[in-house]
Coordinates of C-alpha atoms and ligand atoms in Angstrom, one line a residue:
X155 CA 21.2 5.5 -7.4
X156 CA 19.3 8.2 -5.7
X157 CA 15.4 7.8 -4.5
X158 CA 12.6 9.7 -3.2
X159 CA 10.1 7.8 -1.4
X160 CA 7.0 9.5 -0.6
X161 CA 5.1 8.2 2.7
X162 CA 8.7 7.1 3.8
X163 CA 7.4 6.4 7.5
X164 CA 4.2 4.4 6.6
X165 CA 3.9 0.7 6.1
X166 CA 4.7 0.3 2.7
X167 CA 7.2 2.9 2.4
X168 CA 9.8 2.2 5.7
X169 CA 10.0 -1.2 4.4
X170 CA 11.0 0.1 0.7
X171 CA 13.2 2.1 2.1
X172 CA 15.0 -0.5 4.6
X173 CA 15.5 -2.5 1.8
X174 CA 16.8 0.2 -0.9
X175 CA 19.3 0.8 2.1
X176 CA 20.5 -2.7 2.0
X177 CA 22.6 -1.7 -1.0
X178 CA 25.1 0.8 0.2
X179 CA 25.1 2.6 -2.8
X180 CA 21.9 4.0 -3.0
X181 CA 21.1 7.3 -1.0
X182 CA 17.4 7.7 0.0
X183 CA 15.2 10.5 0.3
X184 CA 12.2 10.3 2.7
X185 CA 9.3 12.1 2.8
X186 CA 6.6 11.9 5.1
X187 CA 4.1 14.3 6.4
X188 CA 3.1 12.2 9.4
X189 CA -0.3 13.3 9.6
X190 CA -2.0 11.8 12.8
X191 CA -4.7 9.3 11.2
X192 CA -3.4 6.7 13.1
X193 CA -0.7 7.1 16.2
X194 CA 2.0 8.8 14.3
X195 CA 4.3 7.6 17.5
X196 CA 4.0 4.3 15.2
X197 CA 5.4 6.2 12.1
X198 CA 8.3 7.5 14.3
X199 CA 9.1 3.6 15.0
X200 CA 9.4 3.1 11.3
X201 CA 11.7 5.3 10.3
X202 CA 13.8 5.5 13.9
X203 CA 16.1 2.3 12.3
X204 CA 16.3 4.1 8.9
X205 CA 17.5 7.5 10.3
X206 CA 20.6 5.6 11.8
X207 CA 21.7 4.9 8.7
X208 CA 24.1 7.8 6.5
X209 CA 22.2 7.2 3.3
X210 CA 19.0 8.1 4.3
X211 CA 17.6 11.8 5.0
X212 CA 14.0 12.6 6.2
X213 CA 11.9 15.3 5.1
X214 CA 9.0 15.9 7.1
X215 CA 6.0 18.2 5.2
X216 CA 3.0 18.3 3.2
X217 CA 4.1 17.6 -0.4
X218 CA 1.3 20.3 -1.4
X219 CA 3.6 23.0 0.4
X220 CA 7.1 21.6 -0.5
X221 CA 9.7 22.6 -2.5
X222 CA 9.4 20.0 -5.2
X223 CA 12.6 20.8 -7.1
X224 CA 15.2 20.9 -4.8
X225 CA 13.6 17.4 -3.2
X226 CA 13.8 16.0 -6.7
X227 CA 17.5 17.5 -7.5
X228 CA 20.1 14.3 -8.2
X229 CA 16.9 12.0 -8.0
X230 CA 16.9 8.8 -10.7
X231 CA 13.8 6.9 -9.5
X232 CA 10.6 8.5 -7.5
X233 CA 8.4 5.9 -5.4
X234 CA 5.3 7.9 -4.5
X235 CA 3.7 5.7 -2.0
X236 CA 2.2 8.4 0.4
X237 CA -1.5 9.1 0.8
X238 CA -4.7 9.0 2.8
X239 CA -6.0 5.8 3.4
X240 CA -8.9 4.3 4.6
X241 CA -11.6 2.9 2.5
X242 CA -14.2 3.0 5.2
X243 CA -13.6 6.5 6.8
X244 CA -13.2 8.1 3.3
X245 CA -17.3 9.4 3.3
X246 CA -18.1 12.4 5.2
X247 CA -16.4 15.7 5.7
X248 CA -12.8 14.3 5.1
X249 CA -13.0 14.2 1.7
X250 CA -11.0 17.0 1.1
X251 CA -8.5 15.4 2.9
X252 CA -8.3 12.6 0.4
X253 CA -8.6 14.8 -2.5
X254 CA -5.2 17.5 -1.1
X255 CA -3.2 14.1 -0.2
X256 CA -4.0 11.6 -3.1
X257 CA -5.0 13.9 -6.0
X258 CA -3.3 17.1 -5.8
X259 CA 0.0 16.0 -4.4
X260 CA -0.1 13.8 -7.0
X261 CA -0.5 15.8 -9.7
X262 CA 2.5 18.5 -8.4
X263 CA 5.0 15.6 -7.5
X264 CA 4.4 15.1 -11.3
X265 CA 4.2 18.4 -12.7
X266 CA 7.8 18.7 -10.7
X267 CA 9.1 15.7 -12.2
X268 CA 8.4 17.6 -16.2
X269 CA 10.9 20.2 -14.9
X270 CA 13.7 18.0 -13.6
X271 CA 16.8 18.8 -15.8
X272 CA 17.4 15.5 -16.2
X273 CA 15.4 12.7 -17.2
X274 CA 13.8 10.6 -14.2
X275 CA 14.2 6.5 -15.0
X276 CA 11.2 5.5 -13.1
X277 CA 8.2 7.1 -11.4
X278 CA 6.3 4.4 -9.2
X279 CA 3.0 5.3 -8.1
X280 CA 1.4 3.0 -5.2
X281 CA -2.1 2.4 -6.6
X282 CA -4.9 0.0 -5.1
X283 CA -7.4 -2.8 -5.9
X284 CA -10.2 -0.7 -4.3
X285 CA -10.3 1.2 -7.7
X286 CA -12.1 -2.2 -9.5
X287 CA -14.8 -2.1 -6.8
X288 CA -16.8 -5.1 -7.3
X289 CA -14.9 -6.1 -10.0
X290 CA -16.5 -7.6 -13.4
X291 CA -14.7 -10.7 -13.3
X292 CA -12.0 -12.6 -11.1
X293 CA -9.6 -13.3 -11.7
X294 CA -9.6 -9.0 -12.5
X295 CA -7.4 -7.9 -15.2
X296 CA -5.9 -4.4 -15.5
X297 CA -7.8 -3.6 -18.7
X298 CA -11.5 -4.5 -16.8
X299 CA -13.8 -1.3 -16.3
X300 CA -12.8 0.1 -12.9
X301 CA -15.4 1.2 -10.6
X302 CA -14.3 2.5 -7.2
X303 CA -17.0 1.4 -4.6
X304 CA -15.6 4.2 -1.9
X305 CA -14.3 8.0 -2.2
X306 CA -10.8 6.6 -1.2
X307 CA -11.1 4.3 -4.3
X308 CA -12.1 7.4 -6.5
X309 CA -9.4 9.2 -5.3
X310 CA -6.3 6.7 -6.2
X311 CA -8.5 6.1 -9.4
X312 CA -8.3 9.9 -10.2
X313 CA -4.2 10.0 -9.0
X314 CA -3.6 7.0 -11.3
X315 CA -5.3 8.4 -14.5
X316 CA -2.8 11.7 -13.8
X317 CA -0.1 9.8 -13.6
X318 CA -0.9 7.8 -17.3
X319 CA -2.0 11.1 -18.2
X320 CA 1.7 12.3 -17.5
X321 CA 3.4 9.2 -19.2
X322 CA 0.9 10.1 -22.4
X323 CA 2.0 14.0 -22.5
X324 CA 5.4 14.6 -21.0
X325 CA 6.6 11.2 -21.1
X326 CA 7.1 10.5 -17.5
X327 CA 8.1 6.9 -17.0
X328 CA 5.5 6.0 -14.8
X329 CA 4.0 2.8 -13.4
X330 CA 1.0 2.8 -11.4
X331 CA 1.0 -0.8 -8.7
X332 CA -2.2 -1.8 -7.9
X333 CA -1.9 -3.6 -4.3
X334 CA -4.1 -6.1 -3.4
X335 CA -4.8 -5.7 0.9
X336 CA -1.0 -5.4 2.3
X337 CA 0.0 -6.9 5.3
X338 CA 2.6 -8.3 7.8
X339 CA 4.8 -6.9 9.9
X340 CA 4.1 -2.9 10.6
X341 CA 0.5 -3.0 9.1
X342 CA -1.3 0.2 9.9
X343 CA -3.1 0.1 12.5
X344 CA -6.6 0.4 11.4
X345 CA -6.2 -2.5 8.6
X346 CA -8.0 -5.8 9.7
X347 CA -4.8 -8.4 10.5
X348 CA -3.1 -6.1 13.0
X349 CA -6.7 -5.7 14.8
X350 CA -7.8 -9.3 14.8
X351 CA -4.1 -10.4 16.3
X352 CA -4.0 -7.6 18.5
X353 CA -7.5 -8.6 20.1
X354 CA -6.5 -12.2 19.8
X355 CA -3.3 -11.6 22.4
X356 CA -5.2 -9.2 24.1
X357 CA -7.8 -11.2 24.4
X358 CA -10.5 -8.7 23.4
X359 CA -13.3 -8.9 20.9
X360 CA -12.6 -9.0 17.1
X361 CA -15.3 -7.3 15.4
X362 CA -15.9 -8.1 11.7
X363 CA -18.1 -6.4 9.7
X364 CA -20.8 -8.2 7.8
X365 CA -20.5 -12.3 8.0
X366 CA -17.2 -12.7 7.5
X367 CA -17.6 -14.3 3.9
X368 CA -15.7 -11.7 1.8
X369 CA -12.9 -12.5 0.4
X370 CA -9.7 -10.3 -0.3
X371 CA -5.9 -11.4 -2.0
X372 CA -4.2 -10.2 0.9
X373 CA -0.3 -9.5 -0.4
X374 CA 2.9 -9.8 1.8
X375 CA 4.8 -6.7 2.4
X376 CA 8.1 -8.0 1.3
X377 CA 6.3 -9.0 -2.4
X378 CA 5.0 -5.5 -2.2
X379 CA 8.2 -4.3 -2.1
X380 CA 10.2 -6.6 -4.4
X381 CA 7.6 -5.7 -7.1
X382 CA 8.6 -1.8 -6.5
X383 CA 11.8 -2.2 -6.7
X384 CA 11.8 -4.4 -10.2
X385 CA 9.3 -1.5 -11.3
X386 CA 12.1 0.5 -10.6
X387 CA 14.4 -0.8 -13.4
X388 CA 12.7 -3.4 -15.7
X389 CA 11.3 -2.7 -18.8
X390 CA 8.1 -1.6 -18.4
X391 CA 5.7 0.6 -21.1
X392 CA 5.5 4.0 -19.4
X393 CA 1.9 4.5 -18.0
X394 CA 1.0 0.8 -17.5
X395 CA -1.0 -0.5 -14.6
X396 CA 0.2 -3.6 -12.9
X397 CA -1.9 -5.9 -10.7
X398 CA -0.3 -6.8 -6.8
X399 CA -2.2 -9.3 -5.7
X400 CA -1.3 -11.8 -3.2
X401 CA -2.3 -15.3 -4.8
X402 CA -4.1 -15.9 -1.3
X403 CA -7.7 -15.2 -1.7
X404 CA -9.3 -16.1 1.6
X405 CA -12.7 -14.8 3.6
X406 CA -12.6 -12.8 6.5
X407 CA -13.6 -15.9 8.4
X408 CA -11.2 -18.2 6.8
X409 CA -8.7 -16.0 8.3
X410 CA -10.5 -16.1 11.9
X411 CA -10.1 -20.2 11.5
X412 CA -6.2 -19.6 10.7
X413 CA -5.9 -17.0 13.4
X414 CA -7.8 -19.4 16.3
X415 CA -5.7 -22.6 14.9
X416 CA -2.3 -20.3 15.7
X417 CA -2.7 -18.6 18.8
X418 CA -4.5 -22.4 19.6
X419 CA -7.2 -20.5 21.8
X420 CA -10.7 -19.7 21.1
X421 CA -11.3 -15.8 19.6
X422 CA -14.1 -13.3 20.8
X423 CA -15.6 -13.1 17.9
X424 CA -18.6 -10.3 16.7
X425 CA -19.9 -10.2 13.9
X426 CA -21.9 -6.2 12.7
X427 CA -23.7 -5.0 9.8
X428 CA -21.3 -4.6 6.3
X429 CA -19.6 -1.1 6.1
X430 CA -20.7 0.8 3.2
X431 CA -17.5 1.1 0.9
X432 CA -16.3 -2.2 1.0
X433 CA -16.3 -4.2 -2.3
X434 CA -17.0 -8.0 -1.7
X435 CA -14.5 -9.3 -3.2
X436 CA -11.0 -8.9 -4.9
X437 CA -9.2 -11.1 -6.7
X438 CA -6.7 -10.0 -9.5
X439 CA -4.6 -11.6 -12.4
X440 CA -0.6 -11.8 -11.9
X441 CA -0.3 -12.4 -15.7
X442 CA 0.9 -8.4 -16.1
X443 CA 3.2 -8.7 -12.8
X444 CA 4.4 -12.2 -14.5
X445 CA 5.0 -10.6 -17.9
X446 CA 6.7 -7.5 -17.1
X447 CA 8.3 -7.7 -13.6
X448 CA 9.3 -11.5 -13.4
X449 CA 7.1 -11.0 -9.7
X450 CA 4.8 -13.7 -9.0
X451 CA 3.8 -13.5 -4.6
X452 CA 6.1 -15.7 -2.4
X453 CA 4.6 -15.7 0.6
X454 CA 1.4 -17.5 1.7
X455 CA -0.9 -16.0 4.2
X456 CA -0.2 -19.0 6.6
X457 CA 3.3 -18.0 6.6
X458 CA 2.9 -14.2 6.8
X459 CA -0.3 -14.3 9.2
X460 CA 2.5 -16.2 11.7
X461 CA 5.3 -13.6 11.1
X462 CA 2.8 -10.4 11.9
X463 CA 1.4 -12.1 14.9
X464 CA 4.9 -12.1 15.8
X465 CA 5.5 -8.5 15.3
X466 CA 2.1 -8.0 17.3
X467 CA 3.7 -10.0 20.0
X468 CA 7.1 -8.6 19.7
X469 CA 5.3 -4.7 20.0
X470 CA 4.1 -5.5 23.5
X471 CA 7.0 -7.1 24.8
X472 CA 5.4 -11.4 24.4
Ligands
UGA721 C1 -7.0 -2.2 2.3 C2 -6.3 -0.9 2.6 O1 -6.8 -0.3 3.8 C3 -6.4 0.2 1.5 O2 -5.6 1.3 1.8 C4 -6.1 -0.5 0.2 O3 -6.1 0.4 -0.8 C5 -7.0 -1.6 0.0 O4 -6.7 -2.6 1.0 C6 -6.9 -2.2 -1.3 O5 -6.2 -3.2 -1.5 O6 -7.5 -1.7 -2.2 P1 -9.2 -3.4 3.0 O7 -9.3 -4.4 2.0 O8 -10.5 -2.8 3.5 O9 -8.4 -2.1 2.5 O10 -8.2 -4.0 4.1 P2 -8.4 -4.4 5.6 O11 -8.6 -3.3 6.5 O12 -7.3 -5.3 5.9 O13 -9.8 -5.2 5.6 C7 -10.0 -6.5 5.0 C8 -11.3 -7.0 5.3 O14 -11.5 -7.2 6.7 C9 -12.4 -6.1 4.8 O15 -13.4 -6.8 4.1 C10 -13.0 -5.5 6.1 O16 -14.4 -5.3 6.0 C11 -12.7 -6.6 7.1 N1 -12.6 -6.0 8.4 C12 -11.6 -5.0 8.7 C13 -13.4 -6.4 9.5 O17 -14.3 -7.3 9.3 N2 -13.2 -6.0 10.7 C14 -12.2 -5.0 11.0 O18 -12.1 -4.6 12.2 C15 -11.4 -4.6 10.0

């Protein structure tokens, strides 16, 4: 099988495409505009081990300003999982940012995909729980009103009604995954668990904003990635929505408390005012994930909290 992963040298999509690489008969495609919204040094890291390998070819660019078709020639199954992200620097003048890299490259990676001459199996699109915004209920099921609290959260919301506006008119098998707070090992750097550990072996000051009582389902990366890769070939309407979320729905404190009981000394610990753009809470139903991809989270956030703190570790040589 042949894949293109879009955002192949982020978080989410080195790690899809180490483990699409762990079968020697796929080839892989990356591509991966490394913009510099964090150290793109650290996106170089993620895809140094995957260049090594013969299956796997890079393509560096703007998928605005790329040639769509010869990227998608031979491909069976498209993993869009590039983007902006940031929730909380998505207001101000970088809007357009989020609009060129979430909306529009969206829409032509799709538009592309209605020309291939021959028919796609799967096109995965990495959605996110920040479209429900304070959500109506939690659990939150895939058919509750969405109402993004952020213009990051508008943005997926926009890219994911394309993409069931592609399944609707051209047929394009799409699924949209809506992940619930990823983390572990090669978390961006701006996302709260590699900034808390790093402060916590650094011994610096972990800032949270508001009192620490919002809660999130924080989701493994490897259940991340084993729900792409079932998206990629079980039966699945085209155009459904699908719920990631961890089954660990835990306050930002809560986490402090597991954080000071594993590096067993006491934190620097700040709390600030709320950040305008973040929802409260999240908290989503597996019952879709259960039903169509067999995926129900393995990992708890004891267990994966301990396995990033060891990548933290492991990146300053501890
Ligand atoms: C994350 C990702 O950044 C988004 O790309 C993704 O779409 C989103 O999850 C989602 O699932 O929808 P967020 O939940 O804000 O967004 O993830 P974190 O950065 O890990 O923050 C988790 C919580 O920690 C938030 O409530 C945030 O306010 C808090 N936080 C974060 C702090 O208190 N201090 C910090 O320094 C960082």
């Amino acid at each position: 099988m042949k894949y293109l992963v879009t955002g192949a040298a982020g978080f989410v999509g080195s790690n899809l495409c180490t483990r699409l690489l762990s079968d020697a008969a796929n080839t892989v495609v990356g591509v991966d505009a490394f913009r510099d919204y964090y150290d793109p040094a650290l996106k170089e890291r993620n895809v140094r081990g995957l260049l090594a390998q013969p299956n796997f070819s890079l393509v560096r660019g703007d998928i605005c300003s790329l040639n769509l078709d010869e990227l998608l020639q031979g491909v069976d199954v498209v993993f869009h999982e590039a983007g902006q992200p940031g929730v909380r620097s998505s207001w101000g003048n970088s809007f357009s940012t989020y609009t060129h890299d979430n909306i529009e490259a969206t829409q032509l990676l799709l538009e592309a995909v209605t020309r291939m001459d021959r028919a796609l199996s799967r096109f995965v699109y990495a959605s996110s729980s920040s479209v429900y915004g304070d959500a109506e209920r939690y659990p939150t099921d895939e058919s509750d009103r969405p109402g993004p609290k952020s213009p990051y959260g508008v943005t997926k919301l926009a890219a994911e009604h394309l993409c069931s506006l592609y399944a609707q008119a051209y047929s394009v098998p799409v699924v949209s995954l809506r992940y619930f707070t990823v983390y572990g090992p090669g978390q961006r750097p701006d996302m709260a668990f590699t900034k808390f550990l790093t402060a916590a072996t650094e011994g610096t000051e972990i800032q949270i904003y508001g009192d620490g009582s919002q809660v999130r389902e924080f989701t493994f990366i490897s259940d991340i990635v084993e729900a792409n890769i079932r998206s990629s070939y079980m039966d699945v309407p085209a155009g459904c929505v699908i719920n990631l979320s961890g089954g660990s729905a835990v306050s930002v404190k809560e986490v402090i408390d597991e954080i000071r009981s594993m590096v067993e000394r006491d934190l620097r610990v700040s709390f600030g005012a709320p950040v305008v753009g973040d929802v409260y809470r999240t908290g989503g139903s597996t019952e879709r994930a259960r039903k169509y991809l067999e995926w129900e989270p393995q990992v708890d956030i004891a267990s994966g909290l301990r396995l990033q703190y060891g990548w933290v570790r492991e990146a300053r040589g501890i």
